[in-house]
XYZ file of C-alpha atoms in Angstrom:
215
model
C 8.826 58.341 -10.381
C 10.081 56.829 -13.468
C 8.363 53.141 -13.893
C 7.981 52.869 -10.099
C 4.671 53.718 -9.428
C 2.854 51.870 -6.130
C -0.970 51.064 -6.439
C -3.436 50.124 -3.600
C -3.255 46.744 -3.039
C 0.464 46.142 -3.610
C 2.960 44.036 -0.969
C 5.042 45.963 1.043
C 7.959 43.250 2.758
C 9.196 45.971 5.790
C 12.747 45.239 6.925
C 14.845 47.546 9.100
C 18.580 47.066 8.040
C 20.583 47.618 10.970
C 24.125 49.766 10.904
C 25.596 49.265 14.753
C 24.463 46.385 15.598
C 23.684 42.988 13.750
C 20.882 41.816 12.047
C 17.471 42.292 9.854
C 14.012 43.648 11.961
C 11.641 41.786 10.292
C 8.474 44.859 10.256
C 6.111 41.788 8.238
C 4.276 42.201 5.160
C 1.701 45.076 4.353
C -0.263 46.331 1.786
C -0.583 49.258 0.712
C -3.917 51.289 0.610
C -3.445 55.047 0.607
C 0.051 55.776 -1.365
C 0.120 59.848 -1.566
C 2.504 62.295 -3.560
C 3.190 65.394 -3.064
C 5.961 68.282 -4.546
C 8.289 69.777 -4.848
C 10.769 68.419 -3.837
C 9.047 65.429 -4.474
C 7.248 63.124 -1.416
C 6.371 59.786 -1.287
C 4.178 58.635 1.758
C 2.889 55.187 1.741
C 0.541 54.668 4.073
C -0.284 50.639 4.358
C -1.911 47.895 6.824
C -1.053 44.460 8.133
C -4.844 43.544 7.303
C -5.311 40.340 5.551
C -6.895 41.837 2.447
C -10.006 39.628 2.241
C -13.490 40.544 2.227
C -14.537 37.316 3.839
C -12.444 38.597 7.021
C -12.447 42.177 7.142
C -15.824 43.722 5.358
C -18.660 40.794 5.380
C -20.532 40.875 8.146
C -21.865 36.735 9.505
C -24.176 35.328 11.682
C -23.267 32.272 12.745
C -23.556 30.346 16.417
C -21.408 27.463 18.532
C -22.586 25.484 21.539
C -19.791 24.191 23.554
C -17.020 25.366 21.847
C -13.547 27.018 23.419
C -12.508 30.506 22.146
C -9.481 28.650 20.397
C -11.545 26.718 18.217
C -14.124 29.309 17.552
C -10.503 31.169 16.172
C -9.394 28.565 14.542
C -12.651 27.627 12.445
C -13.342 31.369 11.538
C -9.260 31.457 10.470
C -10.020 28.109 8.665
C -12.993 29.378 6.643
C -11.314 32.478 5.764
C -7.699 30.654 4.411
C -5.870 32.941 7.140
C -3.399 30.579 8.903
C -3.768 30.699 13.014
C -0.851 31.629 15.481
C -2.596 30.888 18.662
C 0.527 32.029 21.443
C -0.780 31.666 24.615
C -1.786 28.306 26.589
C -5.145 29.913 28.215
C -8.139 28.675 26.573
C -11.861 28.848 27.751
C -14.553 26.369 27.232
C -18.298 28.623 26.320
C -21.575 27.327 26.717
C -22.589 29.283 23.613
C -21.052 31.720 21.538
C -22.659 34.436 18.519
C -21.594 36.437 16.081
C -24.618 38.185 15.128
C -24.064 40.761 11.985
C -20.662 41.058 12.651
C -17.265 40.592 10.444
C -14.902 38.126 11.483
C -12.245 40.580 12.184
C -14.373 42.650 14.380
C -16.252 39.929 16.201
C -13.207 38.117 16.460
C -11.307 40.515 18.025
C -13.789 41.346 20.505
C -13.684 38.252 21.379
C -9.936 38.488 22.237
C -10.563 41.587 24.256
C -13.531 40.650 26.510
C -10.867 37.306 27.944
C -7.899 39.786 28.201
C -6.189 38.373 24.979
C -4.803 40.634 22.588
C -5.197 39.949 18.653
C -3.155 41.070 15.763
C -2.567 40.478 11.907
C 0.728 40.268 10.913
C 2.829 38.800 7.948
C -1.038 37.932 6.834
C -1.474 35.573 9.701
C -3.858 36.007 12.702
C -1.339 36.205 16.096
C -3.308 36.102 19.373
C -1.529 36.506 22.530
C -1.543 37.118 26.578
C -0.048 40.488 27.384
C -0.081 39.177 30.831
C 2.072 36.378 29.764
C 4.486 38.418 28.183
C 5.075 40.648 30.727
C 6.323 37.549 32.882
C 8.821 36.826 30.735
C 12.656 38.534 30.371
C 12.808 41.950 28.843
C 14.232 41.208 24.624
C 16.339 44.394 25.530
C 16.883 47.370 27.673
C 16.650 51.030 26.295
C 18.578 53.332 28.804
C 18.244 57.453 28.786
C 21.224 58.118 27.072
C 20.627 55.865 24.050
C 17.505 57.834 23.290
C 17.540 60.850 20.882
C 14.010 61.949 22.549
C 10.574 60.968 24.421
C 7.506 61.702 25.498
C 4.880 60.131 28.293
C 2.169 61.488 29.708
C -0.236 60.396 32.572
C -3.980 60.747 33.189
C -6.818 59.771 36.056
C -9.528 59.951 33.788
C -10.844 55.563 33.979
C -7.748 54.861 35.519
C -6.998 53.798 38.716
C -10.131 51.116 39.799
C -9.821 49.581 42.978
C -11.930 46.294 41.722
C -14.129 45.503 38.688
C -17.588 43.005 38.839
C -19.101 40.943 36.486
C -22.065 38.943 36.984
C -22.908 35.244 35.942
C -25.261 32.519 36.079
C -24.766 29.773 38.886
C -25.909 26.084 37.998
C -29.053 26.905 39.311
C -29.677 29.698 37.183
C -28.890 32.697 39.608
C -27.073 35.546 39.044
C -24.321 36.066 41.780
C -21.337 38.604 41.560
C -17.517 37.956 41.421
C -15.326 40.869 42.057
C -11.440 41.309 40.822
C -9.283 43.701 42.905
C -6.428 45.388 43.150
C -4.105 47.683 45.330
C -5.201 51.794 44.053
C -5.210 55.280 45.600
C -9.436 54.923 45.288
C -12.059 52.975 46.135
C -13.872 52.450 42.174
C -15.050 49.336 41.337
C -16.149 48.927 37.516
C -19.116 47.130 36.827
C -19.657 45.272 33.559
C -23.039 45.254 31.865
C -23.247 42.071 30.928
C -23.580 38.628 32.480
C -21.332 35.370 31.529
C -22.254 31.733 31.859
C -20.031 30.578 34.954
C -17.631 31.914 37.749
C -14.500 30.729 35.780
C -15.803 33.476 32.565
C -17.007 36.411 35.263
C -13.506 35.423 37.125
C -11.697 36.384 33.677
C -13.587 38.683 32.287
C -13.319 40.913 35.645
C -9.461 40.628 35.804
C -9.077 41.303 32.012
C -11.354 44.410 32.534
C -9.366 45.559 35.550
C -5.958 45.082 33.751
C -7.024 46.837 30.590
Protein backbone atom coordinates (compact mmCIF):
# COMPACT_ATOMS: atom_id res chain seq x y z
CA UNK A 1 0.00 0.00 0.00
CA UNK A 2 2.86 2.27 0.25
CA UNK A 3 1.61 5.75 1.98
CA UNK A 4 -1.92 5.16 0.64
CA UNK A 5 -3.73 3.83 3.31
CA UNK A 6 -7.82 4.72 3.48
CA UNK A 7 -9.39 5.16 7.05
CA UNK A 8 -13.15 5.19 8.00
CA UNK A 9 -14.37 8.37 7.60
CA UNK A 10 -12.42 9.48 4.52
CA UNK A 11 -14.15 11.23 1.12
CA UNK A 12 -14.54 9.16 -1.65
CA UNK A 13 -15.43 11.74 -5.02
CA UNK A 14 -16.89 8.58 -7.47
CA UNK A 15 -16.53 9.43 -11.16
CA UNK A 16 -16.96 6.95 -14.01
CA UNK A 17 -14.55 8.05 -16.89
CA UNK A 18 -16.11 7.10 -19.98
CA UNK A 19 -14.01 5.41 -23.13
CA UNK A 20 -16.85 5.23 -26.15
CA UNK A 21 -18.76 7.72 -25.51
CA UNK A 22 -18.31 11.33 -23.98
CA UNK A 23 -18.31 12.53 -20.71
CA UNK A 24 -17.75 12.17 -16.69
CA UNK A 25 -20.75 10.03 -14.52
CA UNK A 26 -20.76 11.94 -11.65
CA UNK A 27 -21.35 8.62 -8.80
CA UNK A 28 -21.35 11.78 -5.79
CA UNK A 29 -19.36 11.84 -2.78
CA UNK A 30 -19.07 8.94 -0.12
CA UNK A 31 -17.38 8.06 2.78
CA UNK A 32 -15.88 5.42 3.54
CA UNK A 33 -16.74 3.11 6.57
CA UNK A 34 -15.63 -0.49 6.14
CA UNK A 35 -12.23 -0.39 3.88
CA UNK A 36 -11.05 -4.30 3.89
CA UNK A 37 -7.70 -5.99 2.64
CA UNK A 38 -7.10 -9.03 1.80
CA UNK A 39 -3.92 -11.21 -0.04
CA UNK A 40 -2.30 -12.35 -1.99
CA UNK A 41 -2.44 -10.98 -4.66
CA UNK A 42 -3.34 -8.12 -2.83
CA UNK A 43 -7.33 -6.74 -2.57
CA UNK A 44 -8.62 -3.62 -1.83
CA UNK A 45 -12.49 -3.39 -1.21
CA UNK A 46 -13.86 -0.18 -0.04
CA UNK A 47 -17.02 -0.43 1.03
CA UNK A 48 -18.59 3.33 1.65
CA UNK A 49 -22.10 5.29 2.02
CA UNK A 50 -23.69 8.43 0.68
CA UNK A 51 -24.82 9.09 4.45
CA UNK A 52 -24.27 12.53 5.65
CA UNK A 53 -21.89 11.57 8.44
CA UNK A 54 -23.57 13.42 11.32
CA UNK A 55 -24.84 12.16 14.45
CA UNK A 56 -27.47 14.83 14.68
CA UNK A 57 -29.03 13.13 11.39
CA UNK A 58 -28.28 9.63 11.34
CA UNK A 59 -27.80 8.15 15.15
CA UNK A 60 -29.75 10.68 17.69
CA UNK A 61 -32.94 9.80 18.14
CA UNK A 62 -35.69 13.39 18.74
CA UNK A 63 -38.91 14.03 19.85
CA UNK A 64 -40.18 16.87 18.57
CA UNK A 65 -43.97 17.92 17.21
CA UNK A 66 -45.58 20.50 14.35
CA UNK A 67 -49.18 21.65 14.08
CA UNK A 68 -50.04 22.77 10.68
CA UNK A 69 -47.08 22.30 8.95
CA UNK A 70 -46.56 20.73 5.14
CA UNK A 71 -44.17 17.73 4.76
CA UNK A 72 -41.79 20.24 2.83
CA UNK A 73 -41.24 22.36 5.65
CA UNK A 74 -41.15 19.71 8.25
CA UNK A 75 -37.95 18.59 5.61
CA UNK A 76 -36.68 21.59 5.35
CA UNK A 77 -36.48 22.59 9.20
CA UNK A 78 -35.08 19.08 10.21
CA UNK A 79 -32.38 19.67 7.03
CA UNK A 80 -31.94 23.22 8.51
CA UNK A 81 -31.15 22.10 12.07
CA UNK A 82 -28.92 19.46 10.95
CA UNK A 83 -26.63 21.91 8.31
CA UNK A 84 -27.67 19.31 5.46
CA UNK A 85 -28.71 21.49 2.47
CA UNK A 86 -32.42 20.45 0.98
CA UNK A 87 -33.09 19.33 -2.73
CA UNK A 88 -36.78 19.18 -2.58
CA UNK A 89 -37.59 17.82 -6.61
CA UNK A 90 -41.00 17.35 -6.85
CA UNK A 91 -43.95 20.08 -6.81
CA UNK A 92 -46.43 17.80 -4.52
CA UNK A 93 -46.58 19.03 -1.11
CA UNK A 94 -49.17 18.21 1.70
CA UNK A 95 -50.47 20.44 4.35
CA UNK A 96 -50.74 18.04 8.11
CA UNK A 97 -52.81 18.86 10.87
CA UNK A 98 -50.07 17.51 13.15
CA UNK A 99 -47.02 15.76 12.69
CA UNK A 100 -44.43 13.60 15.46
CA UNK A 101 -41.37 12.29 15.59
CA UNK A 102 -41.42 10.47 18.71
CA UNK A 103 -37.83 8.71 19.61
CA UNK A 104 -36.87 8.64 16.26
CA UNK A 105 -33.60 9.94 14.19
CA UNK A 106 -34.08 12.37 11.62
CA UNK A 107 -32.96 10.12 8.92
CA UNK A 108 -35.29 7.41 9.85
CA UNK A 109 -38.34 9.46 10.74
CA UNK A 110 -37.69 11.49 7.90
CA UNK A 111 -37.66 9.03 5.49
CA UNK A 112 -40.68 7.42 6.62
CA UNK A 113 -42.14 10.25 6.14
CA UNK A 114 -41.22 10.24 2.40
CA UNK A 115 -42.51 6.73 2.06
CA UNK A 116 -45.97 6.84 3.73
CA UNK A 117 -46.87 10.07 0.71
CA UNK A 118 -45.23 7.92 -2.07
CA UNK A 119 -42.03 10.17 -2.17
CA UNK A 120 -38.81 8.64 -2.36
CA UNK A 121 -35.72 10.11 -0.26
CA UNK A 122 -32.05 9.86 -0.81
CA UNK A 123 -28.59 11.33 0.37
CA UNK A 124 -26.36 12.10 -2.14
CA UNK A 125 -23.22 14.39 -2.71
CA UNK A 126 -24.13 15.05 1.25
CA UNK A 127 -27.38 16.68 0.38
CA UNK A 128 -30.91 15.36 1.18
CA UNK A 129 -32.73 14.71 -2.58
CA UNK A 130 -36.45 13.89 -2.27
CA UNK A 131 -38.34 13.01 -5.26
CA UNK A 132 -41.72 11.55 -7.04
CA UNK A 133 -40.97 8.27 -8.75
CA UNK A 134 -44.30 8.80 -10.24
CA UNK A 135 -43.12 11.98 -11.69
CA UNK A 136 -40.22 10.60 -13.16
CA UNK A 137 -41.64 7.95 -14.82
CA UNK A 138 -43.73 10.63 -16.89
CA UNK A 139 -40.96 12.06 -18.17
CA UNK A 140 -38.58 10.90 -21.45
CA UNK A 141 -36.37 7.93 -20.92
CA UNK A 142 -32.26 9.71 -20.33
CA UNK A 143 -31.38 6.65 -22.62
CA UNK A 144 -32.29 3.36 -24.07
CA UNK A 145 -30.32 0.08 -23.25
CA UNK A 146 -31.12 -2.49 -26.10
CA UNK A 147 -30.26 -6.52 -25.80
CA UNK A 148 -27.32 -6.48 -27.71
CA UNK A 149 -25.49 -3.71 -25.83
CA UNK A 150 -25.70 -5.79 -22.70
CA UNK A 151 -22.86 -8.20 -21.67
CA UNK A 152 -25.57 -10.01 -19.25
CA UNK A 153 -28.91 -9.83 -17.00
CA UNK A 154 -30.99 -11.10 -14.72
CA UNK A 155 -34.93 -10.46 -13.61
CA UNK A 156 -37.00 -12.38 -11.80
CA UNK A 157 -40.79 -12.19 -10.92
CA UNK A 158 -42.85 -13.07 -7.83
CA UNK A 159 -46.80 -13.04 -6.56
CA UNK A 160 -45.94 -13.02 -3.12
CA UNK A 161 -47.73 -8.95 -2.02
CA UNK A 162 -47.91 -8.26 -5.48
CA UNK A 163 -50.63 -7.83 -7.56
CA UNK A 164 -53.56 -5.80 -5.23
CA UNK A 165 -56.56 -4.96 -6.91
CA UNK A 166 -57.16 -1.73 -4.46
CA UNK A 167 -55.66 -0.55 -1.14
CA UNK A 168 -57.88 1.47 1.90
CA UNK A 169 -56.97 3.81 4.30
CA UNK A 170 -59.16 5.33 6.74
CA UNK A 171 -59.51 9.05 7.96
CA UNK A 172 -61.29 11.41 10.02
CA UNK A 173 -64.18 13.53 8.34
CA UNK A 174 -64.79 17.18 9.76
CA UNK A 175 -67.08 15.76 12.00
CA UNK A 176 -64.83 13.43 13.49
CA UNK A 177 -65.88 10.09 11.71
CA UNK A 178 -63.92 7.64 10.32
CA UNK A 179 -65.00 6.85 6.64
CA UNK A 180 -62.91 4.75 4.06
CA UNK A 181 -61.31 5.82 0.70
CA UNK A 182 -60.22 3.10 -1.55
CA UNK A 183 -57.37 3.36 -4.49
CA UNK A 184 -57.68 0.82 -7.35
CA UNK A 185 -56.26 -0.56 -10.02
CA UNK A 186 -56.61 -3.00 -13.08
CA UNK A 187 -54.98 -6.84 -11.54
CA UNK A 188 -55.49 -10.56 -12.22
CA UNK A 189 -57.12 -10.60 -8.29
CA UNK A 190 -59.46 -9.17 -6.31
CA UNK A 191 -56.91 -8.01 -2.93
CA UNK A 192 -57.44 -4.94 -1.50
CA UNK A 193 -54.68 -3.84 1.18
CA UNK A 194 -55.79 -2.27 4.15
CA UNK A 195 -53.62 0.18 6.09
CA UNK A 196 -53.61 0.19 9.87
CA UNK A 197 -53.65 3.46 10.48
CA UNK A 198 -55.97 6.43 10.09
CA UNK A 199 -54.96 10.04 8.51
CA UNK A 200 -56.51 13.40 9.19
CA UNK A 201 -58.53 14.10 5.83
CA UNK A 202 -59.61 12.46 2.44
CA UNK A 203 -56.84 14.38 0.51
CA UNK A 204 -53.94 12.26 3.09
CA UNK A 205 -56.10 8.70 2.97
CA UNK A 206 -56.45 9.64 -0.99
CA UNK A 207 -52.44 9.64 -1.08
CA UNK A 208 -51.49 7.50 1.22
CA UNK A 209 -53.76 4.65 -0.51
CA UNK A 210 -52.31 5.31 -4.04
CA UNK A 211 -48.69 5.51 -2.70
CA UNK A 212 -49.37 2.13 -0.90
CA UNK A 213 -50.87 0.59 -4.02
CA UNK A 214 -47.95 1.80 -6.28
CA UNK A 215 -45.24 0.66 -3.93
Amino acid sequence: MGSFKPEEGDKICARILTVNWSGVLDCGDFIIDEPQFSGWPLVMSLGAQANPMKEEFSDIPKNKTWEQVTLKKAAQDIADQDGIPLDYQTGFDISLDFLSQTQKSDKVFLHELCKKYGLTMKLYSNKIVIFDPKELEQQAPAFTLRPEDLLSFSCKGSIANTSYAGCTARYYNKDGEILEHTATAKAKTDKVYRLDTVVDSLGEAQRVAESDLYE
